[in-house]
Short mmCIF file of C-alpha atoms and ligand atoms in Angstrom, two decimals:
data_model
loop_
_atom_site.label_atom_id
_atom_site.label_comp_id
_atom_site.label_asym_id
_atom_site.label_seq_id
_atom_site.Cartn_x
_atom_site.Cartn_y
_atom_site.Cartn_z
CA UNK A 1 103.96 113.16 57.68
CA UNK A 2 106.62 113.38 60.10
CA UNK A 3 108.89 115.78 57.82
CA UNK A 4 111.28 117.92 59.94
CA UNK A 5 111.92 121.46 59.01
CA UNK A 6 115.49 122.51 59.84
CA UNK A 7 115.51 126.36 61.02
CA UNK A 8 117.82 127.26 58.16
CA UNK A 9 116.67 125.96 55.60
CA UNK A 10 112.92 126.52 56.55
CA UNK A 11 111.57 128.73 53.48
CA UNK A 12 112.46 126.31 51.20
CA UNK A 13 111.25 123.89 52.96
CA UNK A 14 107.98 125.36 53.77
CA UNK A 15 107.33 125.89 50.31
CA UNK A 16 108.11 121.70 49.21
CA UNK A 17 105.48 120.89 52.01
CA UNK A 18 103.03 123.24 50.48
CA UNK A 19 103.89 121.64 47.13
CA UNK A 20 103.24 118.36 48.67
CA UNK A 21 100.05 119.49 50.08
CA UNK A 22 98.48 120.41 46.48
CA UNK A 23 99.39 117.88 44.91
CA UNK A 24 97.80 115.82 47.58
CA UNK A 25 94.77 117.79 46.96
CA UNK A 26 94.60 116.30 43.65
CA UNK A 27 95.51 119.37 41.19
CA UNK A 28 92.50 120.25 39.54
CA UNK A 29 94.90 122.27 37.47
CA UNK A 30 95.46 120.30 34.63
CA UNK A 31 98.75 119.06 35.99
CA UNK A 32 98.76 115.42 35.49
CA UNK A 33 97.36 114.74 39.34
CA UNK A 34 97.98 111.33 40.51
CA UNK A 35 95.23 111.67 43.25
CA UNK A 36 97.75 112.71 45.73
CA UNK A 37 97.04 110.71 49.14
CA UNK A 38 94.04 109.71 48.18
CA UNK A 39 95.28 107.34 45.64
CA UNK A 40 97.37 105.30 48.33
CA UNK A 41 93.76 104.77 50.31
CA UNK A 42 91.71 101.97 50.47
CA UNK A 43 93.76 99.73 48.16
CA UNK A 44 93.33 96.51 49.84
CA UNK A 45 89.79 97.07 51.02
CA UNK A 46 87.36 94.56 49.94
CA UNK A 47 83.34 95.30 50.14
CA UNK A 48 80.12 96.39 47.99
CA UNK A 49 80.58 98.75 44.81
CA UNK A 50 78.86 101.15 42.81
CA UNK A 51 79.10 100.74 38.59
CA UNK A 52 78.15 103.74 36.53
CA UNK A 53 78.16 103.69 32.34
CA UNK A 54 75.76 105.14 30.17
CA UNK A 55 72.34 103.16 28.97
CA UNK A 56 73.10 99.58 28.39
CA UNK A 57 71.18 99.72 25.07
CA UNK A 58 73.01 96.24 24.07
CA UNK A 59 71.80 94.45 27.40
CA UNK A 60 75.12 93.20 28.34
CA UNK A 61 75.56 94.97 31.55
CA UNK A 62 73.04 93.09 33.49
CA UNK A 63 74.06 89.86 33.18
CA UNK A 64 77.53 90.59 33.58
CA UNK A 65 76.92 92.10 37.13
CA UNK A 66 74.48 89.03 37.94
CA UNK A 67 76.90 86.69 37.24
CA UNK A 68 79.90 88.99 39.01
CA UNK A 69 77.25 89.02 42.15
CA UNK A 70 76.38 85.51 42.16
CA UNK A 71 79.81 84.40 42.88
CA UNK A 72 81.01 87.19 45.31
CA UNK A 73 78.50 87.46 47.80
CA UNK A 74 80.55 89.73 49.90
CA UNK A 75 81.38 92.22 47.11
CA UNK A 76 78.11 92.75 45.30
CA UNK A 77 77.88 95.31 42.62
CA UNK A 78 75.23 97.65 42.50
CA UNK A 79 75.12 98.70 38.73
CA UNK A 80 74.06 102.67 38.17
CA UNK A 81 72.60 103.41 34.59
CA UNK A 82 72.89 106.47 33.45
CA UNK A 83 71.12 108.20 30.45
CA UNK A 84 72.09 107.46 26.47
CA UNK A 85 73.66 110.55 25.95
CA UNK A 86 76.73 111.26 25.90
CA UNK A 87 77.48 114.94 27.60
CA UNK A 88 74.63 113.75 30.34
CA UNK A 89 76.91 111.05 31.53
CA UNK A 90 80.02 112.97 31.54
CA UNK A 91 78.41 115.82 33.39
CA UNK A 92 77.04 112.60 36.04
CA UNK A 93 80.52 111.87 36.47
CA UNK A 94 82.20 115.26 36.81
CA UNK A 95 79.32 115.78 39.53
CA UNK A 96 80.26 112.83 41.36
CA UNK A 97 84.04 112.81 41.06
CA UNK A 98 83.75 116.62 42.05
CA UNK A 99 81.76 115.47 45.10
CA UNK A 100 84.96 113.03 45.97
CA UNK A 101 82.59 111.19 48.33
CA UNK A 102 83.64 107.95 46.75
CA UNK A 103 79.92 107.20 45.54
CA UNK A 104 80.78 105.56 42.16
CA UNK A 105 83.47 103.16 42.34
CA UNK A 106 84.10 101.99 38.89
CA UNK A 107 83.18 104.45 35.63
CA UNK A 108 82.90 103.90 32.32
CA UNK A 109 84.85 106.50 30.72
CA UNK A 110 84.70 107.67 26.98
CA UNK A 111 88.02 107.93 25.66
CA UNK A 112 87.80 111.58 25.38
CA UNK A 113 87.39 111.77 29.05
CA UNK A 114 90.75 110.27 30.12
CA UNK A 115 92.94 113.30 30.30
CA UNK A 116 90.05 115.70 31.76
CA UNK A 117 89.59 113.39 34.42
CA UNK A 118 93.53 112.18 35.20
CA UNK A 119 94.38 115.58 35.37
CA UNK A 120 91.54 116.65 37.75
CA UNK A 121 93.32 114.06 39.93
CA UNK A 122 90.25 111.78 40.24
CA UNK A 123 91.06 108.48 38.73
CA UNK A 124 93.12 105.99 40.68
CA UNK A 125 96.60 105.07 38.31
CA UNK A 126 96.43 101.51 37.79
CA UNK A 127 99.97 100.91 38.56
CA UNK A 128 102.01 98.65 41.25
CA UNK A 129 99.37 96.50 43.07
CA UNK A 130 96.78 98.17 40.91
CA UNK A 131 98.19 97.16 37.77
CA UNK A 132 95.69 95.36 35.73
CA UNK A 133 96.49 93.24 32.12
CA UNK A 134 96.55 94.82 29.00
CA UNK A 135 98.15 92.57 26.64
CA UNK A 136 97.40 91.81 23.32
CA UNK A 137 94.40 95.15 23.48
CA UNK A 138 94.65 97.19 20.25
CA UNK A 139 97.26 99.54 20.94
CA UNK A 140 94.97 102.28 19.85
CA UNK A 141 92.65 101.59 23.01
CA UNK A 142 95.25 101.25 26.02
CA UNK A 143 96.97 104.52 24.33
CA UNK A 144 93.40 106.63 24.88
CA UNK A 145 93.44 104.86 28.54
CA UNK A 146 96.90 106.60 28.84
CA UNK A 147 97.50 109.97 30.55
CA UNK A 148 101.23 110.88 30.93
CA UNK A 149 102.55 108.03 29.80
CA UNK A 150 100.59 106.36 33.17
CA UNK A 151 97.35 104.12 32.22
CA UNK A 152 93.84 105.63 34.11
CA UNK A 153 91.08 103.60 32.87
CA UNK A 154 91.25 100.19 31.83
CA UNK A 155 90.04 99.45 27.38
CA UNK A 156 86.28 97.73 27.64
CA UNK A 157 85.21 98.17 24.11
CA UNK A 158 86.64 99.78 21.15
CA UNK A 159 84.19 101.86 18.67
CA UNK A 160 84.68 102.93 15.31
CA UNK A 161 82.21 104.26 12.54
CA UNK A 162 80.30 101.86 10.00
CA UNK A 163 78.01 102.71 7.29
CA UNK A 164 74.87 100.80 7.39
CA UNK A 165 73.00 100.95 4.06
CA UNK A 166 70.05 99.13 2.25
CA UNK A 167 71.57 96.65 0.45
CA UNK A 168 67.64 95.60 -1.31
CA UNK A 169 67.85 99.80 -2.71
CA UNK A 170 71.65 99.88 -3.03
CA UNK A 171 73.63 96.69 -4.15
CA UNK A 172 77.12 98.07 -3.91
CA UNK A 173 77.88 100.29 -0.86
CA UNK A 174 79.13 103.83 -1.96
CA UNK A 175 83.32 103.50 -1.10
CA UNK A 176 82.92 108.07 -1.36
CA UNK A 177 81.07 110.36 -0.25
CA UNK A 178 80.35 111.84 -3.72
CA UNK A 179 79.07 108.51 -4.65
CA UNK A 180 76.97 108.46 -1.45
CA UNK A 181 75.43 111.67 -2.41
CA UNK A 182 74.95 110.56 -5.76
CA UNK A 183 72.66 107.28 -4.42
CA UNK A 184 70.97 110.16 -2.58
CA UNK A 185 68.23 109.90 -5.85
CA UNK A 186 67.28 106.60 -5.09
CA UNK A 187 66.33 107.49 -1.70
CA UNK A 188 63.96 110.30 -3.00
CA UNK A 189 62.49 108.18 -5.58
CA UNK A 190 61.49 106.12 -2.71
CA UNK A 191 60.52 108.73 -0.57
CA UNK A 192 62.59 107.97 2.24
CA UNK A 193 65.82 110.16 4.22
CA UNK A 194 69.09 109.51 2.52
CA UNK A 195 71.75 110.05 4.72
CA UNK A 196 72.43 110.74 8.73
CA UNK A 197 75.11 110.35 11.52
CA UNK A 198 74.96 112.38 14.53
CA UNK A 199 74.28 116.46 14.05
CA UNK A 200 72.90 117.27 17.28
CA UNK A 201 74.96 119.30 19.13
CA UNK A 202 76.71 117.45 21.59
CA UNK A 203 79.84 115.03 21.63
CA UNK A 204 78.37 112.93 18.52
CA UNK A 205 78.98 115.88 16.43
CA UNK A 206 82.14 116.84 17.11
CA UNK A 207 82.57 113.23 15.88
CA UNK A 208 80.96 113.43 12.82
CA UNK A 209 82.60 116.66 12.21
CA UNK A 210 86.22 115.11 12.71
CA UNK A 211 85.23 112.93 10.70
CA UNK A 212 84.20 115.03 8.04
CA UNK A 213 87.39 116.74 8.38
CA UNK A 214 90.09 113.67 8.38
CA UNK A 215 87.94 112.07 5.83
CA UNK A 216 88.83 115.53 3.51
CA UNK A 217 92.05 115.26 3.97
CA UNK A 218 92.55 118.01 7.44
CA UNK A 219 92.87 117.54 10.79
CA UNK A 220 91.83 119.51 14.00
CA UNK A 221 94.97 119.68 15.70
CA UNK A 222 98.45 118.51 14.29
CA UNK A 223 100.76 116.67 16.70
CA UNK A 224 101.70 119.58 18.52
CA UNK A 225 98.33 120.23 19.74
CA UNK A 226 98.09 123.05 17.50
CA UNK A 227 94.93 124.20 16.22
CA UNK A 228 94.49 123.32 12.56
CA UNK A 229 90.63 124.22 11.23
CA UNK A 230 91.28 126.73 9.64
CA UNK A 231 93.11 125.02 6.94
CA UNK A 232 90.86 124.56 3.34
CA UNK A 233 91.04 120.96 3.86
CA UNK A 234 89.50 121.05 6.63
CA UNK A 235 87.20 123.76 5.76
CA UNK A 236 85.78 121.28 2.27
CA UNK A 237 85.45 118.94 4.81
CA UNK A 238 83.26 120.48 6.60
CA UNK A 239 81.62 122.38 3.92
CA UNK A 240 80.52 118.74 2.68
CA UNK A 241 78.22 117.94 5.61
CA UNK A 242 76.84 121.59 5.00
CA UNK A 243 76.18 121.05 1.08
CA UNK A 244 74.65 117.80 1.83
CA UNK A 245 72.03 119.64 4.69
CA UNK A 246 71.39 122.45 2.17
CA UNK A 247 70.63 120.06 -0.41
CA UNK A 248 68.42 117.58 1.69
CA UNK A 249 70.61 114.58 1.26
CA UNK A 250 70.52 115.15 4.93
CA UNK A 251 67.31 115.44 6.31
CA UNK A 252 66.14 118.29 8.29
CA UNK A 253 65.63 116.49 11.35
CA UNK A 254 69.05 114.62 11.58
CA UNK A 255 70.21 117.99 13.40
CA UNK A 256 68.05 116.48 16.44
CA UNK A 257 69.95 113.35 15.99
CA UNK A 258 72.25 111.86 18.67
CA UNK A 259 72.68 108.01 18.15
CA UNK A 260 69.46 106.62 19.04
CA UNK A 261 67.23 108.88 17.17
CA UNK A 262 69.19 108.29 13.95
CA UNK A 263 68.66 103.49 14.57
CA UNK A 264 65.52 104.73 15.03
CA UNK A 265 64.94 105.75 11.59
CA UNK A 266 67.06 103.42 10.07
CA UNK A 267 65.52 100.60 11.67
CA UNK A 268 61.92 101.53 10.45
CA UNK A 269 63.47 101.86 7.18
CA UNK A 270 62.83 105.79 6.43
CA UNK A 271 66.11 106.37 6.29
CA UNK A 272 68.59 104.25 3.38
CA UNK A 273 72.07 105.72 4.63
CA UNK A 274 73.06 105.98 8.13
CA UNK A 275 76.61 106.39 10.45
CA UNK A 276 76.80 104.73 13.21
CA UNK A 277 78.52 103.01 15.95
CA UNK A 278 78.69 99.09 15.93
CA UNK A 279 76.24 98.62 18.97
CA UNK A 280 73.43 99.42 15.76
CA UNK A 281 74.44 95.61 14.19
CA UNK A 282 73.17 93.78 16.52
CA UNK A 283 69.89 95.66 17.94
CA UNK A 284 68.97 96.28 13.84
CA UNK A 285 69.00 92.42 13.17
CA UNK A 286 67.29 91.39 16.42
CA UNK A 287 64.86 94.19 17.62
CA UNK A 288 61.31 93.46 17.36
CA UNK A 289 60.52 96.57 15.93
CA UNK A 290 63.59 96.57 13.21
CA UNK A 291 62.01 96.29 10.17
CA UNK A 292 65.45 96.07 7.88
CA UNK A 293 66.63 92.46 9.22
CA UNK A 294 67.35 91.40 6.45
CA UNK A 295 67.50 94.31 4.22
CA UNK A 296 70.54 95.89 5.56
CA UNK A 297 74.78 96.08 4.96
CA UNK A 298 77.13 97.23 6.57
CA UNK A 299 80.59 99.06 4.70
CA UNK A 300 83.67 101.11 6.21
CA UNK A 301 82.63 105.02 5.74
CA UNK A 302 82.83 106.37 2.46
CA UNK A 303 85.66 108.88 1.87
CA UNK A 304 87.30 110.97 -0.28
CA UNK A 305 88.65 108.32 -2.84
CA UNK A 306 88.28 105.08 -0.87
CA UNK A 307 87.31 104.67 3.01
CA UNK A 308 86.58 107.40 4.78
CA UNK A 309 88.45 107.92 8.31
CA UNK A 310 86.46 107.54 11.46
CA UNK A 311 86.87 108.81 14.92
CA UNK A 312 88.29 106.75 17.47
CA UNK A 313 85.63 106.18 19.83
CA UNK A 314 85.37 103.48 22.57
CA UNK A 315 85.21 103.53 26.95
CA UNK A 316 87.60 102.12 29.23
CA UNK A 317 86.68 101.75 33.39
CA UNK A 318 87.94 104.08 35.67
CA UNK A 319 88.35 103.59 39.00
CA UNK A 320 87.79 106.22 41.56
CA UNK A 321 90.60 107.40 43.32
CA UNK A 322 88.15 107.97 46.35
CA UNK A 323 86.55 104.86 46.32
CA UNK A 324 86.51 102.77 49.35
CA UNK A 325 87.04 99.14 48.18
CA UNK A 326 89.57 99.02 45.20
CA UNK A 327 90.68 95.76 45.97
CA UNK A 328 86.94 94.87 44.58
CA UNK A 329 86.86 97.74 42.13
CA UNK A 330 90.03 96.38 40.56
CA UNK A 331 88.65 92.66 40.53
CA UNK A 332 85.37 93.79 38.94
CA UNK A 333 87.41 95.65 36.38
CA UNK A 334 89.57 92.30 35.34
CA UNK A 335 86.34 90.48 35.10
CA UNK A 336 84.70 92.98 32.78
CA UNK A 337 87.61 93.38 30.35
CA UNK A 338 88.65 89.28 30.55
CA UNK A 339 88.92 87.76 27.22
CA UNK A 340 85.49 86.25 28.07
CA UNK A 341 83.41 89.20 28.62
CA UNK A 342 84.86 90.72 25.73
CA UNK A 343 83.62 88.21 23.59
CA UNK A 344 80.23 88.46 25.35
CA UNK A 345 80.23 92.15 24.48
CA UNK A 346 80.66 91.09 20.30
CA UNK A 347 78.59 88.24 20.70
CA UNK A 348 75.51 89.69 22.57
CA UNK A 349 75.94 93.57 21.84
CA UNK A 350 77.89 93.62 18.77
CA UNK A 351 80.41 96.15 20.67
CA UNK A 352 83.92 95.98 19.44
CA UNK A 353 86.54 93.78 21.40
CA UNK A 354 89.78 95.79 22.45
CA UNK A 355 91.54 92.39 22.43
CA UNK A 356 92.87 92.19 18.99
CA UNK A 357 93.00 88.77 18.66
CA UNK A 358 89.36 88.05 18.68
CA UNK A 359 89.02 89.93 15.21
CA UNK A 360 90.19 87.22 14.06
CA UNK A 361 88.79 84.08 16.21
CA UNK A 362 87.46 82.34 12.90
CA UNK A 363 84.29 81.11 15.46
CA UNK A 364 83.81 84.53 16.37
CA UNK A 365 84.17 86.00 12.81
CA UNK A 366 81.34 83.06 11.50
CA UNK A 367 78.63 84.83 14.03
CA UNK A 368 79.97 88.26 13.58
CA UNK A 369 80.68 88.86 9.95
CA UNK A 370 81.21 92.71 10.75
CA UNK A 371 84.31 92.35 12.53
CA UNK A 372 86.72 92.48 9.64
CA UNK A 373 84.91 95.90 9.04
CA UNK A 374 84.98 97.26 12.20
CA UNK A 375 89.01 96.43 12.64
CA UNK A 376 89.95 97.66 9.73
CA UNK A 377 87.57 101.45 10.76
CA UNK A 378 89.25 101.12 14.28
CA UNK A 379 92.44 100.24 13.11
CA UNK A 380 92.38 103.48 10.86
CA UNK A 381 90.41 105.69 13.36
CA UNK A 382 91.53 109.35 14.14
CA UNK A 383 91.47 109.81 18.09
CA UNK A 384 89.77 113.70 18.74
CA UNK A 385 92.29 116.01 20.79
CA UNK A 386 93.75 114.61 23.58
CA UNK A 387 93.79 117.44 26.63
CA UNK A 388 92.74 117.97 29.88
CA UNK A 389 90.70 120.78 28.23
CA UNK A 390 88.68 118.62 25.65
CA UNK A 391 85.31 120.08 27.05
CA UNK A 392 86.06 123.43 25.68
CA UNK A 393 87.62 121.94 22.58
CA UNK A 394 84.88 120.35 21.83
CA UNK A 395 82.42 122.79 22.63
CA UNK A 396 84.39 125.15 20.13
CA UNK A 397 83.90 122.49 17.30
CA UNK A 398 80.25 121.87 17.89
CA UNK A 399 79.24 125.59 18.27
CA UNK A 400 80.44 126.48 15.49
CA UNK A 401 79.76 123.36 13.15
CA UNK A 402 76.23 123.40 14.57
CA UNK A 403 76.22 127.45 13.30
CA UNK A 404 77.61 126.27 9.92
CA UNK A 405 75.33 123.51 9.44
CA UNK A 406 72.07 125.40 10.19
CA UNK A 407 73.51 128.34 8.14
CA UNK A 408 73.48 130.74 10.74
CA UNK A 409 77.54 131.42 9.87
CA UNK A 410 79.40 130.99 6.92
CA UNK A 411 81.89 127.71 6.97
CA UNK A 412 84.72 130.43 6.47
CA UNK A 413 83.43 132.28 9.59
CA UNK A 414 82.55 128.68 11.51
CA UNK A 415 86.08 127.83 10.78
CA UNK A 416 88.14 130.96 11.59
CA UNK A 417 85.88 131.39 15.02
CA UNK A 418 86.72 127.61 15.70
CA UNK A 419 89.86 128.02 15.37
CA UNK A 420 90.53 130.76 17.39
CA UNK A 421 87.71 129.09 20.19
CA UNK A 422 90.21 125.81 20.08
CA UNK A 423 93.60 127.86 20.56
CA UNK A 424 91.79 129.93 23.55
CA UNK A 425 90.80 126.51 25.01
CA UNK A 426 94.30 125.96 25.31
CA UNK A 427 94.64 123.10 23.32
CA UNK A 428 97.78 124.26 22.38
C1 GLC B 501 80.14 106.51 21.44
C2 GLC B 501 81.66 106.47 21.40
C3 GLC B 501 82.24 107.64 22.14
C4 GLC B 501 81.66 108.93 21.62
C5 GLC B 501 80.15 108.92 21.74
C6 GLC B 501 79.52 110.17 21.12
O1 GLC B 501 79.69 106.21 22.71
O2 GLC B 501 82.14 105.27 21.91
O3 GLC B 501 83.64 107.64 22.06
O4 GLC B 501 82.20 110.05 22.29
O5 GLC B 501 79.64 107.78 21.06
O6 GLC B 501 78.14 110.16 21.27
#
């Protein structure tokens, strides 16, 4: 680097070039790493790539990357699939980035991923000549994209929560959840499953159980990063997912549930109630096997005395800090959020756009009829904790919900242990 030490001067000195050193290591600490050295590599290096997001249940992956590979011969994309569940891919990607062999060049991130992963130092800042557009995306997205006030990942697709119902047993959606549970008669009478979301325990349940939460009125953090659980807001909300298990309005098996098994059941019509990400829209009305077609609704989430709130879910693409051709990686990633693919993800997967003017593209809104839903869930949806320590924040909440749930704790004792799990995790 060239940097002279002067003799007089030299312990201070020593110890700035040691600074410089770790942070060029890429922290790993939790301090806002900017990839050190590595993220000044390779930025004008052009070649082949390696994509990585979870299972392209909506089909829109593969044609993208044809198309992408068709017209760059030089720069083809190899696209990596990974499974449909959620912690599997994130612990793919901590593997990899850990590895810092530069194997995947562009990931799909969730947006509870961002901060883990900036902080670790492994995803290339898309500033200066790495700067790619972000106007007009739902301000919501680009924020979860943001680490330290510097953007990491680039906004693909928004997500919030929908209620799909049976509109042939239920005419009018229920706008609560006491109404919901109310409906859950019909349901019996007809022998089918009332209501589900996602109760597994893994990242889809620390969803639902936000959800559960904000919808009652609590939060899980406030906006100092505080721990807030233990609050009786929060606690009813809760409590209401673990009435509704006790009481069979949520069938026994929804605790296996992540968001394929729940379709599933919806889609062969055993089940009249179910949560769900947008993705469901599309697959339920065109699947061969979907035998609801035309049988099913869609409404925002029912809440406490109108909509209930949803969690903020959605990816963005990272790009690895140690990947050898970001001068590709960075083109790919323009290409895949363009105001063209984005309106091939709504039209062909029914993801949601992060460009906010297509919610209201009157063509677009024709096909889609669930748009004006889905903006008005995202538009209202509560992000989960933002820190570089998420996965032991949300291990805290889904340990202990799952314990509450299944009724082998008390929601008092869930929500006192989950509290005190979240404030060791260092949230805050
Ligand atoms: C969806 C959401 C994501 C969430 C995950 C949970 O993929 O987009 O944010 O964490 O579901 O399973």
């Amino acid at each position: 680097m060239g940097i002279k030490i002067s003799k007089v001067y030299r312990p201070m000195a020593a110890f700035a070039v040691l600074a410089l050193a770790l942070s060029a290591c890429g922290g790993g600490n939790g301090g806002g790493g900017d990839g050190g050295g590595a993220a000044s590599q390779n930025l004008d290096s052009r070649g082949p790539i390696t994509y990585v997001q979870g299972k392209d249940n909506s089909e829109v992956i593969r044609p993208l990357v044809d198309k992408w590979n068709a017209a760059h011969p030089d720069e083809q994309v190899t696209f990596k699939e990974q499974s449909d569940k959620a912690d599997q891919q994130h612990d793919d990607l901590v593997q990899r980035f850990q590895a810092k062999n530069g194997d995947y060049d562009v990931a799909s991130v969730d947006v509870v991923w961002t901060a883990e992963f900036a902080a670790k130092g492994w995803l290339q800042p898309l500033k200066d000549t790495m700067a790619v557009d972000t106007t007009g995306f739902l301000p919501a997205t680009v924020a979860a994209a943001t680490y330290k006030d510097t953007l990491y990942a680039a906004p693909q697709t928004s997500d919030g929560g929908i209620l799909y119902y049976r509109k042939d047993l239920v005419p009018t959606p229920p706008k609560t959840w006491e109404e919901m549970m109310g409906m859950c008669s019909i349901a019996k009478e007809k022998g089918i499953d009332c209501y589900a979301g996602q109760l597994a325990q893994y990242e889809g349940l620390t969803v639902n159980v936000a959800e559960a939460i904000n919808t009652a009125g609590g939060t899980i953090v406030d906006k100092d990063g505080k721990a807030t659980v233990d609050a009786p807001e929060a606690r009813a909300g809760l409590n209401n997912l673990v009435q509704a298990y006790k009481d069979g309005n949520i069938p026994k098996q929804a605790v296996t549930y992540q968001e394929e098994q729940g379709r599933a059941s919806f889609q062969d019509g055993k089940l009249m109630f179910l949560r769900n990400w947008p993705y469901v829209y599309n697959l339920a009305k065109t699947d061969g096997a979907s035998k609801v077609k035309d049988t099913f609704g869609i409404a925002p989430l029912p809440g406490k005395d109108g909509p209930g709130s949803s969690s903020l879910g959605g990816h963005s693409l990272a790009i690895s800090v140690d990947s050898k051709n970001k001068a590709t990686a960075k083109d790919f990633v323009s290409f895949m959020i363009s105001e063209e693919t984005q309106k091939f993800y709504a039209t062909q997967g029914s993801l949601a756009p992060v460009l906010e003017s297509l919610y209201s593209d009157a063509a677009l809104v024709e096909k889609l009829p669930y748009l004006p839903v889905l903006l008005t869930s995202i538009q209202n949806a509560v992000p989960r904790p933002v820190t570089p320590f998420y996965p032991a924040v949300t291990l805290a909440i889904q340990q202990n919900s799952f314990a509450a749930i299944n009724g082998s704790k008390s929601v008092d004792q869930a929500m006192t242990d989950m509290q005190a799990a979240i404030s060791a995790a260092g949230a805050k």
